[in-house]
Structure formats: structure tokens, C-alpha cells
Coordinates of C-alpha atoms in Angstrom, one line a residue:
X285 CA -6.1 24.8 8.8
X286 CA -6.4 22.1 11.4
X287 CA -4.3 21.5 14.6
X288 CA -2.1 18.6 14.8
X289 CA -2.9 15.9 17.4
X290 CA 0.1 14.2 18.8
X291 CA 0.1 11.1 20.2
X292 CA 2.8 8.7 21.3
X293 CA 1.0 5.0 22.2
X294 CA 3.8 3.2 20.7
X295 CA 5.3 3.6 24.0
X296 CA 2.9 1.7 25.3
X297 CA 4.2 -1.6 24.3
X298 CA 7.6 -1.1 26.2
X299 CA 11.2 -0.8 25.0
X300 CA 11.0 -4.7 23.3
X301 CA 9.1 -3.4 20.3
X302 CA 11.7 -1.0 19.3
X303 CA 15.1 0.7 19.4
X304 CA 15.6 4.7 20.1
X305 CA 17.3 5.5 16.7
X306 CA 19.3 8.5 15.4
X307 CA 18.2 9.9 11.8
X308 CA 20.9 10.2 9.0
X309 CA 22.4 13.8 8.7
X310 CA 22.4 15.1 5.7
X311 CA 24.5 16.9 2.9
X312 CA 21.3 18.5 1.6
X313 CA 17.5 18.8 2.2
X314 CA 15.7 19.9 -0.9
X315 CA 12.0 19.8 -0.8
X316 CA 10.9 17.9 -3.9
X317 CA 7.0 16.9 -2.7
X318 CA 4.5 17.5 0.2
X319 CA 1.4 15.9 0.1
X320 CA -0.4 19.2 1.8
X321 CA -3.6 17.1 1.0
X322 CA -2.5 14.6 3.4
X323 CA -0.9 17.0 5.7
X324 CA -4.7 18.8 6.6
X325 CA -6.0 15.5 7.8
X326 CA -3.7 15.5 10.6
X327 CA -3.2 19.6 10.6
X328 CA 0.5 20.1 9.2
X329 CA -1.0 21.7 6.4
X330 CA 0.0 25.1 8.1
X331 CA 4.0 24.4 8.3
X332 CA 6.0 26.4 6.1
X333 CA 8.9 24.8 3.7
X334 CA 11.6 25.4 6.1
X335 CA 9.3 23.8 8.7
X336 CA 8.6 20.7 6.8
X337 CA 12.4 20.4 6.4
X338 CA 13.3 20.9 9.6
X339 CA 10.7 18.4 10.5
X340 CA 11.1 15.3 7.6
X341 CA 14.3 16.3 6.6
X342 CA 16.2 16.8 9.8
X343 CA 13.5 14.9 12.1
X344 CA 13.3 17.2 14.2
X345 CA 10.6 16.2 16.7
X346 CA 7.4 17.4 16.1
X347 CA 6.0 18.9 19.5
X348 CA 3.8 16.5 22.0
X349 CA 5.1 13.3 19.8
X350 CA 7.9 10.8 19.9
X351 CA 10.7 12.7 20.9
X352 CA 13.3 10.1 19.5
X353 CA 12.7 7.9 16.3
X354 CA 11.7 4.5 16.9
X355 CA 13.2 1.6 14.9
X356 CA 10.6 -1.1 14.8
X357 CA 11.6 -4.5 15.6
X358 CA 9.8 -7.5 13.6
X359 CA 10.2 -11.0 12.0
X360 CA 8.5 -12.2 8.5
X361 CA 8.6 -14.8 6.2
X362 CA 10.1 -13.1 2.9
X363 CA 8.8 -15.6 -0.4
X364 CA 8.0 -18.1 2.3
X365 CA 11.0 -18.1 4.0
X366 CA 11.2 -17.0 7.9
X367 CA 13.9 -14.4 8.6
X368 CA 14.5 -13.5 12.4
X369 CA 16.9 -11.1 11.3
X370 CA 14.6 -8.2 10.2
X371 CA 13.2 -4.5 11.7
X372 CA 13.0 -1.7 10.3
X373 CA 16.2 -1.2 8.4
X374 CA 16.5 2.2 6.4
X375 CA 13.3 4.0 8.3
X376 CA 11.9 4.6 11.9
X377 CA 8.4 5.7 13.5
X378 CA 9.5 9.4 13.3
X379 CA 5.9 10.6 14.7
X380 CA 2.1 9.8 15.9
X381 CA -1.2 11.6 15.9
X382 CA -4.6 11.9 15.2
X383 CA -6.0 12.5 11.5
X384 CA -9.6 14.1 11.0
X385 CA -11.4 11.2 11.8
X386 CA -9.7 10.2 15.3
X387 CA -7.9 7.6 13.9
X388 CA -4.1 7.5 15.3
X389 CA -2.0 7.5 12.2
X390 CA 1.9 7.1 12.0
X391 CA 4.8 8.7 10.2
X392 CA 7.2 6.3 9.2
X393 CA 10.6 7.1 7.4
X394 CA 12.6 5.5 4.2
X395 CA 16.1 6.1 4.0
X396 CA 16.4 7.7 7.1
X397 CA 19.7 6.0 8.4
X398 CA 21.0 3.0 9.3
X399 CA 19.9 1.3 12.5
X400 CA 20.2 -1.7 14.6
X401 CA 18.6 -4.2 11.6
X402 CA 20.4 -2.2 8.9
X403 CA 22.3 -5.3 8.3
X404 CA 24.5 -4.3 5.6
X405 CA 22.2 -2.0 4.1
X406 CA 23.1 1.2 3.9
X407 CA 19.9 2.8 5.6
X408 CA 19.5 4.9 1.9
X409 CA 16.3 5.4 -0.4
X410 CA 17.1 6.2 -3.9
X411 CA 15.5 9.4 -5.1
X412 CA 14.0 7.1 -8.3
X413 CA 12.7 5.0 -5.6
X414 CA 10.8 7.5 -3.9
X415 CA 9.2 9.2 -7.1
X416 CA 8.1 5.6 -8.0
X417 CA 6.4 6.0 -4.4
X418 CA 4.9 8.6 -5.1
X419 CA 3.4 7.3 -8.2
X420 CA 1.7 3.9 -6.6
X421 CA 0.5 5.6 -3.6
X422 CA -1.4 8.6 -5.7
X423 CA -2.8 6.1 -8.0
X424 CA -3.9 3.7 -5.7
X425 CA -5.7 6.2 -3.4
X426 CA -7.3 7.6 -6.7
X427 CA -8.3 3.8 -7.4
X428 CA -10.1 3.9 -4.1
X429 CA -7.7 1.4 -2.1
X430 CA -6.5 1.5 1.3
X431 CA -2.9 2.6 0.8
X432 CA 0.3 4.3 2.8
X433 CA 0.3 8.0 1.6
X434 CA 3.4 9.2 0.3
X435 CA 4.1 12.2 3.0
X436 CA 6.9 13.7 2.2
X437 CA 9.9 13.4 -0.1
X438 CA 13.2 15.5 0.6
X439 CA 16.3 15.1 -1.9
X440 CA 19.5 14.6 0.2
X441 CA 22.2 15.5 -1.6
X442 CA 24.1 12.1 -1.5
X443 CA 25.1 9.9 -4.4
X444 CA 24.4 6.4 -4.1
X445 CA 25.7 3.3 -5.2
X446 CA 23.1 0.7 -6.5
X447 CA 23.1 -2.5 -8.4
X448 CA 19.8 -2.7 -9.9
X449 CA 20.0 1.0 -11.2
X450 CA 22.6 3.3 -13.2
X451 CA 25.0 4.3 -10.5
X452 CA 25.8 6.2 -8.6
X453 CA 22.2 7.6 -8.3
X454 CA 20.9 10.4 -5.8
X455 CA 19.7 9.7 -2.7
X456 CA 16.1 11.2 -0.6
X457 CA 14.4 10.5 2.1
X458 CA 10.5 9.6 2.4
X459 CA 7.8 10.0 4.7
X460 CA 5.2 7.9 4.4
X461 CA 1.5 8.5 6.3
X462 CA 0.0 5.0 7.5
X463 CA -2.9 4.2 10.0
X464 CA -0.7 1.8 11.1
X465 CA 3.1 -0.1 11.0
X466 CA 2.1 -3.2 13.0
X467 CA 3.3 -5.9 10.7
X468 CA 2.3 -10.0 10.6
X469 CA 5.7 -10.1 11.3
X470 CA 5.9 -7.9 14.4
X471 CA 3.4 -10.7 16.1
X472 CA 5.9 -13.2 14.6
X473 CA 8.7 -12.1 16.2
X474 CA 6.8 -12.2 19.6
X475 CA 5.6 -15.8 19.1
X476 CA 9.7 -16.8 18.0
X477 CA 10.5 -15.9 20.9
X478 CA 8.1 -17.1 23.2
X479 CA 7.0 -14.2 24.6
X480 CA 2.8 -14.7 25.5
X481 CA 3.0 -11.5 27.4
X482 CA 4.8 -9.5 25.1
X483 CA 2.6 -11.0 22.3
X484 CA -0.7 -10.5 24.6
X485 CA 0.2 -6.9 25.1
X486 CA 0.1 -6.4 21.1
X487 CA -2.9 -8.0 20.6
X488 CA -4.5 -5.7 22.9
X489 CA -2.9 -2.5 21.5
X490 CA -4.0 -3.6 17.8
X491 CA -7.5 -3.9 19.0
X492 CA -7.4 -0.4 20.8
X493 CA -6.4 1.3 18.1
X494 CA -7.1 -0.1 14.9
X495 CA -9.8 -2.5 15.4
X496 CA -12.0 -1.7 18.7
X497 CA -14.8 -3.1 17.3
X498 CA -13.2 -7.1 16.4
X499 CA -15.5 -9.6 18.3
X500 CA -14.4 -12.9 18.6
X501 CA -14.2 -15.6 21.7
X502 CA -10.4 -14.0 23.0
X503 CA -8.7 -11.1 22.2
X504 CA -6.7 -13.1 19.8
X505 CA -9.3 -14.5 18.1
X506 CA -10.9 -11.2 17.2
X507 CA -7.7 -9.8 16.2
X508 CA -7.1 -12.3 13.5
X509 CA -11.2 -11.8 12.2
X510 CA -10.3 -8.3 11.5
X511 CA -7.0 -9.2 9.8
X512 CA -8.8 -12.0 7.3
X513 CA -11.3 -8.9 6.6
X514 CA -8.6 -6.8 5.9
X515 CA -6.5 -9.1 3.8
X516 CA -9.1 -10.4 1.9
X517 CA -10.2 -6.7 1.0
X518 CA -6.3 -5.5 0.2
X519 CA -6.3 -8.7 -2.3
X520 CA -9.4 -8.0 -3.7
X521 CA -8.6 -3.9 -4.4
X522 CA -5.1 -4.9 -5.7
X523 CA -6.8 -7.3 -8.5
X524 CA -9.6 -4.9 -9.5
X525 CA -6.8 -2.2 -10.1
X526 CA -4.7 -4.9 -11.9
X527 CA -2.3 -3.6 -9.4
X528 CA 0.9 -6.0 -8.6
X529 CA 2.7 -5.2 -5.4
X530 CA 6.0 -7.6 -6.1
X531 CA 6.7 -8.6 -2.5
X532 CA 4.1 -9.7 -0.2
X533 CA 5.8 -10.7 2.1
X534 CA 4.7 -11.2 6.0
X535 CA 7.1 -7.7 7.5
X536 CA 5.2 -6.2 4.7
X537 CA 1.7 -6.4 5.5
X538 CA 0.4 -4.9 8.4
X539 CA -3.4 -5.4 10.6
X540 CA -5.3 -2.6 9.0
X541 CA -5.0 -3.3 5.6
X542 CA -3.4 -0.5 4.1
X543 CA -1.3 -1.6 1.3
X544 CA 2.6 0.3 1.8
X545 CA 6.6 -0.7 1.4
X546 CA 6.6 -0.3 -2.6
X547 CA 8.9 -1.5 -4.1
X548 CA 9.4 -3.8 -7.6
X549 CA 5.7 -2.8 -7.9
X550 CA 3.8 -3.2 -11.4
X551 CA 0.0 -2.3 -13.0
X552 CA -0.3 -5.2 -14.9
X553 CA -1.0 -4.4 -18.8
X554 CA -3.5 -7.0 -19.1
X555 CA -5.2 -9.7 -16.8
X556 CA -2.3 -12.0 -16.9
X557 CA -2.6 -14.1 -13.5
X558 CA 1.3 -15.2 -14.2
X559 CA 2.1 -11.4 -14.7
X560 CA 5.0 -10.5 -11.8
X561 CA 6.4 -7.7 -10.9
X562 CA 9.8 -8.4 -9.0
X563 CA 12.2 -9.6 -11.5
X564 CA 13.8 -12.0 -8.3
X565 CA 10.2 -13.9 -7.9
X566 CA 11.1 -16.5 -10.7
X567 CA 8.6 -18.9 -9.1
X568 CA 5.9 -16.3 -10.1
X569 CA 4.8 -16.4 -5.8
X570 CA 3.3 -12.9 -5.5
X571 CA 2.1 -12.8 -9.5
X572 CA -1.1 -11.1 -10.2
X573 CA -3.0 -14.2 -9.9
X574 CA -1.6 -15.3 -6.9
X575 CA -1.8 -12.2 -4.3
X576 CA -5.1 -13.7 -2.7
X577 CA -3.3 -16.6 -2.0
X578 CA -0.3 -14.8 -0.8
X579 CA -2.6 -13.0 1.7
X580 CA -4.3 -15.9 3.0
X581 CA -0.9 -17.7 3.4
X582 CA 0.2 -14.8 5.7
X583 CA -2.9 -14.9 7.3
X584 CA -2.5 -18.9 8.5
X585 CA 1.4 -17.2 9.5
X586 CA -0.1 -14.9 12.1
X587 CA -2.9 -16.9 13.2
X588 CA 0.5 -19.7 14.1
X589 CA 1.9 -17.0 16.0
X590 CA -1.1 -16.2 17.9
X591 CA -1.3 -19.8 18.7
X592 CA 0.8 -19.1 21.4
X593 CA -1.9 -17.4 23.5
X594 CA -4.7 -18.9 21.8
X595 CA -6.2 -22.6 20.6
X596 CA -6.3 -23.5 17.4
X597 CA -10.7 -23.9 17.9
X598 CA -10.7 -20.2 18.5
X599 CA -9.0 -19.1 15.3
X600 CA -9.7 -21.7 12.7
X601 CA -12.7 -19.5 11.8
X602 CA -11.4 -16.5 10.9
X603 CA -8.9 -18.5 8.9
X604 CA -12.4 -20.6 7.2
X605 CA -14.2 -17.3 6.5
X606 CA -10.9 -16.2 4.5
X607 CA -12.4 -17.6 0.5
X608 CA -16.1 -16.4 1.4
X609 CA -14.6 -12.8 2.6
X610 CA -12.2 -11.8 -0.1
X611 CA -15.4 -13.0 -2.9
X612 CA -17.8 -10.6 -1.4
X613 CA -14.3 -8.2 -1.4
X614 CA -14.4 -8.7 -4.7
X615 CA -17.6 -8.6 -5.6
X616 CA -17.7 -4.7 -3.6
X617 CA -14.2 -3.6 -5.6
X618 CA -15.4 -5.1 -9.3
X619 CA -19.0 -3.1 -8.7
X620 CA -17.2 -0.1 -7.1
X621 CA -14.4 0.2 -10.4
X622 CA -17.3 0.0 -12.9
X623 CA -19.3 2.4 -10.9
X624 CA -23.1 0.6 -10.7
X625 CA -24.6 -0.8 -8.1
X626 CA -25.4 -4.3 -6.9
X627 CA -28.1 -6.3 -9.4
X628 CA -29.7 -9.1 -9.9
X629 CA -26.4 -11.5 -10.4
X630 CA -23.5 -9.8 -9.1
X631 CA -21.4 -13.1 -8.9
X632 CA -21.9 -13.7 -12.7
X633 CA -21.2 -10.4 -13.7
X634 CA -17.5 -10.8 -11.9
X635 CA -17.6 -14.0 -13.6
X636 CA -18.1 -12.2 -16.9
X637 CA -15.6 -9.5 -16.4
X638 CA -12.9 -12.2 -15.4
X639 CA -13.6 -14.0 -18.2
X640 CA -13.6 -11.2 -20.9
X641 CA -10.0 -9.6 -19.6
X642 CA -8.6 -13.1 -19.4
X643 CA -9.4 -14.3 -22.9
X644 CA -9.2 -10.8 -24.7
X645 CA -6.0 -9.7 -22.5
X646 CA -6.7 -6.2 -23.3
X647 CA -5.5 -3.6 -20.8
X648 CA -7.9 -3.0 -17.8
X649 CA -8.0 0.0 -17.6
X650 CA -8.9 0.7 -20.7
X651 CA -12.3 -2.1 -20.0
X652 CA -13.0 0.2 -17.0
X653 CA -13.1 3.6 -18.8
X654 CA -15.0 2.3 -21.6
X655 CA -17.6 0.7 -19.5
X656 CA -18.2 2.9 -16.5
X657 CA -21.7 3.2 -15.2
X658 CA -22.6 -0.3 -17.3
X659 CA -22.7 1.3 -20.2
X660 CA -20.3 1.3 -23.4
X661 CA -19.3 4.7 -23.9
X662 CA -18.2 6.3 -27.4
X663 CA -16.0 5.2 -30.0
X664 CA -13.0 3.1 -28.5
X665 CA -10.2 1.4 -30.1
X666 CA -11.1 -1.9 -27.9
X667 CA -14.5 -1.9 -29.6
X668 CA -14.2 -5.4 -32.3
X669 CA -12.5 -6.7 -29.1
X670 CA -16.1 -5.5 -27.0
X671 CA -18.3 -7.0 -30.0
X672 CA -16.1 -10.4 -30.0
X673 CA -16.6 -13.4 -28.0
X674 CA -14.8 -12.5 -25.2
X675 CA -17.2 -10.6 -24.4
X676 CA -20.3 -12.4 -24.9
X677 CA -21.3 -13.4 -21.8
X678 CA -20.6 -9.6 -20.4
X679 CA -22.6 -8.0 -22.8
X680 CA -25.5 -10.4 -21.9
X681 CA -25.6 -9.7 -18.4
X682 CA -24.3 -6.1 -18.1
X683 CA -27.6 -4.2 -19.2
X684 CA -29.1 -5.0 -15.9
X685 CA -26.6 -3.0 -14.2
X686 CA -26.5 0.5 -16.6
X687 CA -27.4 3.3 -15.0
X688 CA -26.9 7.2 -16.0
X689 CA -24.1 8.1 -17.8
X690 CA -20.8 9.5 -15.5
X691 CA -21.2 12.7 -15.3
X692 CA -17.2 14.3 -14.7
X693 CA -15.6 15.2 -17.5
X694 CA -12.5 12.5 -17.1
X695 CA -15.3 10.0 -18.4
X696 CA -15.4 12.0 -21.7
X697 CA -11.2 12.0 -22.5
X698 CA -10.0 9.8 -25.1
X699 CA -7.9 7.8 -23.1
X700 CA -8.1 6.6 -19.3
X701 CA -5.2 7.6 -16.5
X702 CA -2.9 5.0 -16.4
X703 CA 0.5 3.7 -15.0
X704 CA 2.5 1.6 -16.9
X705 CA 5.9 1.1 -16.5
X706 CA 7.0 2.6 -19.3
X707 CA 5.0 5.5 -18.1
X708 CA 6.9 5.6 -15.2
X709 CA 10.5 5.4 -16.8
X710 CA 9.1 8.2 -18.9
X711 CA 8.4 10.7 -15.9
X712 CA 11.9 9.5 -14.1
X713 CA 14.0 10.5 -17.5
X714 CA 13.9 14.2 -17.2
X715 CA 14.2 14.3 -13.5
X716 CA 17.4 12.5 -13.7
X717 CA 19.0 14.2 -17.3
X718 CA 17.7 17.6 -16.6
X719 CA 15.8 18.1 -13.1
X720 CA 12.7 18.2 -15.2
X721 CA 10.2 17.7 -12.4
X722 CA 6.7 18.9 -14.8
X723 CA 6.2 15.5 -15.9
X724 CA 5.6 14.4 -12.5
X725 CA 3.4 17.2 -11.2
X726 CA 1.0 16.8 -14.1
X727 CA 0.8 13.3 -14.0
X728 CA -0.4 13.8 -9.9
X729 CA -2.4 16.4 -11.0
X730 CA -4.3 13.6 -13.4
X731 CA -4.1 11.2 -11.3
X732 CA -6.1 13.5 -8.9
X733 CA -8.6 14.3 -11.3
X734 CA -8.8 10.6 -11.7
X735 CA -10.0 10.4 -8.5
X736 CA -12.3 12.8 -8.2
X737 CA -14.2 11.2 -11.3
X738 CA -14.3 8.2 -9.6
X739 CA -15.6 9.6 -6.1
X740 CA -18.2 11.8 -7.8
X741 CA -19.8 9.5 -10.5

């Protein structure tokens, strides 16, 4: 067991960035999850269950960190629309510290309370919503992206009243582990208003603490390299795990990358570029197809905020190098997922594999199990789809890129891990008739395994 690291730089921006908030008390606290995996990284590991309640269910302050919550304040353009009326609304920086690696990390709530930005929002998280949490974040750290980890989820004892759900519903709140919170949008909001110092004293705390090694000919300027880098590689991970985040919008992307805030979230059954996972996006804005260029809109947003402390000569790089970087992304993610290294056409081998989901719109996951390490594995009920014409140009080129078979066992099951929405609906139905919560505790536990396969082979 480790020993937790507090830290409290937030403060170091000053009282503009954010509002002293009071958590939401309570009818219940019921422990439902604890990511104890996550926990050892930043040495919480050790606290017992009426700890961890105390602590993510009553916010009590953990020792050496923030001794109040911290409501965020931040602007963002939400489907391309700019909202000065946002910050964190249902959740607060509860706590800070250092994980394993020396990296500061935050703890940031979900329906923890109303605050100042609330609006009319009740401050509430829906206990569906936070399994559903649970369930992107494991799978996308077992897909090897950069994601929030779900923390903690506590069931509250309230009942509330929803209109996109059967109502009334019960209520929990989350914790959610993140390298960082800094939004797009918290730079936006310092740019709306004007503020160069306000916006210079951001810049500089991003590149302390997430990004000390961004070069670049101001500090702006290398702030913005590292945030094309990073938003290329997010949109890259998000199409290689056919992954569909539903609202990219500019308060929900922050500097380092990380992918968090899940919401109307989807895996898409097939390599549909038009495939969407928000049911309001009826323009199809933040489809499956689309999220690169949903990443590199936001990126032009923050590089117009940080116009106001820098020219236009020193960013329009960053902004150029934005295509070329999320390629190579993808290039790294495709090579990664099929688990082979680079060869002698890597570019035409992405071609390939783009090609052969789009025409055969077969599920991907199903392409990836099958074909892990660059070679076909056994029998497979996509095999007349592998031998068809969709597939012709893969099979030509992939034989350069076989190497030894996987060796975990996960590569010899009959069927890959996935998370399809009707797999998700499935593991919610017994929570919610019969506080069944198995369903959900073996599908982590293969989603896990999952992961390990694809660290270890």
C-alpha cells in the first residue's frame, strides 16, 4: 500500500477559476463500486469502506488537500454554439494529489450538489448514469485510451425525476480520477472576458503540470502544440475502438487528452462514419466519422482564445500540424489494436482496414479479435465476409505484418469483449428490478481480462 500525496495547485490560479462549494447531503451512502485498482496509484487503496464513504460520499476532506470543493468556472461552445453560462454544474474538484508516476491527478465529483452554474439543474447523477460510467471508462482503459477513471460510485438514497429515463429513478454520486479538469473552455472563458493575465496565468499552470515539456516560440504557442498532439491522439483512439463519445463539445475536452464527461456515449456496431450516439445531434456533428473533425474544430476555438496573448504567426502551426498528427495517431492506434508492429506500408494497411470495415460493415471488434497479431485466427463466423472482396486489399498486404500468435488465453474465446448497447441495457435490468449487481462485476472482471490480453500480447 502506497501513501497518498496531496496537493492543492488549483489554488494557484486565484479565487476567479472557481467557487468554494458545499456537497449535497445525503439520505443514504451505499458503496456500490471502488476502483481499488485506481486507488493504489495514488495510495487510497488502504481506506476502509466507511473511509471511502466518509470521503466520496460525504466529502469529507481528505488530509493535506483542498479543504473545500471547488466548482470550476468555464465557457464552451456546445454543438458549435458558445455558452457563457456554463461551470461545473452537478460536480466540484473534491481533491488533488500525486499518482505513482508524479503526475498531479484530480478528483472530480458528478452529482455532488448544485452550485453557482447549476442553472436549473438539479446538481443529481442518476445511478444508471453512473454504471454506464463505469462501463466506458473500464473499456476504454482496457482498449488502451487515455480516459477519466471511474473512482468511486456511492448510491444516495434519493429518487429522481428524469425525462429521458423511467422515473423517478435513483440517484448516486461519482468520483471520477482525471490527470486533469482544465477544459478548452476554461481558456475560453478567460479570453470572453478579456482577461490576458488571468488567461496568461493558465497557460503557465497547464504547462507546469501537464505539459512541461511543450516547446514552442511563447508559452501559448507551446500550450496549443501539446493540445493538437493530444486531440489528434484522443480522435484517433476513439476511431480505432469504434468508440462514439456523443458530445464533444469544447467544456468537455480538456489539455491532456484524457477522454471523460460520458454521457449519450455509443461503441459503434459497425464502421458507420454517420453512426451517432446522442439522439439530440440530428445534424450527425459528433458522429463516428466526424470526431477528428470535432477535435480539430475545438482546437482552432482555443487557439482564438489564446489569441489574446498571442499572434496568430505563433499558433497557426500547431493548428497546420493538426491532419499530419492525428494520421500518424492513427497509424500508432490501428497497429497497436491489431497488435503488430510497424512494416513496410503502414499507411496502406490503415487504408485496407478502413476500407474492409466500411464496405463489409461488420462489427469491429469482432475484425480485431479475429485478426490479432496479423494473423486470421480459427474458425469465425465473419469468415465468407474475410474471403470476400472487402477484404482483398487486406489480405494482400497483411502477411507482411504477422507475427507469433497471441499468446493469452482471451485470444483463444469464441467471441471478443464487447459493449454494445444492448449489452449495456442488459447489465442495468437487474440492477434496477432486483439489485442484481453480478452482471456488472463480471462484465468488469472481463473487461479486465481484456486488457491484460491486450497489454501482454
Amino acid at each position: 500500500m502506497s501513501e497518498f500525496h496531496p496537493a492543492t495547485t488549483i489554488l494557484e490560479l486565484g479565487p476567479e477559476f472557481y467557487d468554494p462549494v458545499r456537497p449535497a447531503a445525503f439520505p443514504q451512502t451505499i458503496l456500490r463500486f471502488r476502483n481499488d485498482r485506481a486507488a493504489a496509484e495514488i495510495g487510497l487503496d488502504g481506506l476502509s469502506d466507511a473511509e471511502w464513504l466518509a470521503h466520496f460520499g460525504r466529502f469529507q476532506p481528505l488530509p493535506g488537500s483542498l479543504e473545500t470543493p471547488l466548482a470550476l468556472r468555464y465557457h464552451g461552445h456546445q454543438f458549435r454554439t458558445y455558452n457563457p453560462d456554463l461551470g461545473d454544474g452537478r460536480g466540484f474538484l473534491f481533491a488533488q494529489g500525486f499518482d505513482d508516476r508524479g503526475r498531479l491527478m484530480d478528483l472530480g465529483t458528478k452529482g455532488s450538489g448544485q452550485t453557482p452554474w447549476s442553472r436549473a439543474g438539479d446538481g443529481r447523477l442518476t445511478l444508471k448514469g453512473a454504471v454506464r460510467e463505469i462501463l466506458a471508462t473500464e473499456m476504454l482503459e482496457a482498449l488502451g485510451l487515455l480516459t477519466s477513471r471511474t473512482f468511486s460510485v456511492i448510491e444516495t438514497g434519493e429518487e429522481l425525476q428524469r425525462s429521458d429515463e423511467p422515473s423517478p429513478t435513483r440517484g448516486a454520486v461519482l468520483v471520477r480520477l482525471n490527470h486533469s479538469h482544465v477544459r478548452y473552455g476554461s481558456f475560453q472563458r478567460q479570453a470572453y472576458l478579456q482577461d490576458a493575465d488571468a488567461l496568461n496565468r493558465l497557460v503557465g499552470y497547464a504547462l507546469r503540470h501537464f505539459a512541461p515539456d511543450a516547446s514552442g516560440p511563447s508559452p501559448a504557442a507551446a500550450l496549443l502544440d501539446h493540445v493538437v498532439t493530444t486531440g489528434s491522439r484522443l480522435a484517433a483512439q476513439f476511431m480505432v475502438a469504434g468508440f462514439v463519445h456523443g458530445v464533444l463539445n469544447t467544456d468537455n475536452i480538456n489539455i491532456t487528452g484524457e477522454s471523460f464527461d460520458y454521457g449519450p456515449w455509443r461503441f459503434a456496431p459497425a464502421w458507420d462514419p454517420d453512426f451517432t450516439a446522442a439522439y439530440f445531434d440530428h445534424h450527425g456533428l459528433y458522429s463516428f466519422g466526424r470526431q477528428a473533425e470535432a477535435l480539430q474544430w475545438n482546437a482552432f476555438q482555443l487557439a482564438g482564445a489564446l489569441r489574446l496573448i498571442a499572434p496568430l504567426e505563433e499558433l497557426r502551426p500547431a493548428l497546420e500540424a493538426f491532419p499530419d498528427r492525428y494520421q500518424a495517431a492513427l497509424v500508432t492506434a490501428m497497429l497497436a489494436r491489431l497488435g503488430v508492429a510497424s512494416g513496410p506500408d503502414d499507411t496502406g494497411l490503415v487504408r485496407a482496414i478502413e476500407t474492409a470495415l466500411t464496405t463489409s460493415r461488420m462489427n469491429p471488434d469482432r475484425f480485431w479479435f479475429d485478426w490479432r497479431g496479423g494473423t486470421r485466427r480459427g474458425a469465425s463466423p465473419a469468415d465468407a465476409i474475410y474471403d470476400g472482396d472487402a477484404f482483398a486489399a487486406f489480405r494482400a498486404i497483411v502477411p507482411a505484418y504477422a507475427g507469433p500468435p497471441p499468446s493469452h488465453e482471451y485470444w483463444s474465446d469464441a467471441e471478443p469483449c464487447t459493449m454494445l448497447i444492448d449489452e449495456v441495457e442488459a447489465i442495468w435490468a437487474p440492477i434496477a428490478a432486483a439489485d442484481d449487481w453480478s452482471a456488472l462485476h463480471a462484465k468488469i472482471a472481463a473487461i479486465r481480462r481484456m486488457g491484460e490480453a491486450h497489454s501482454t500480447s
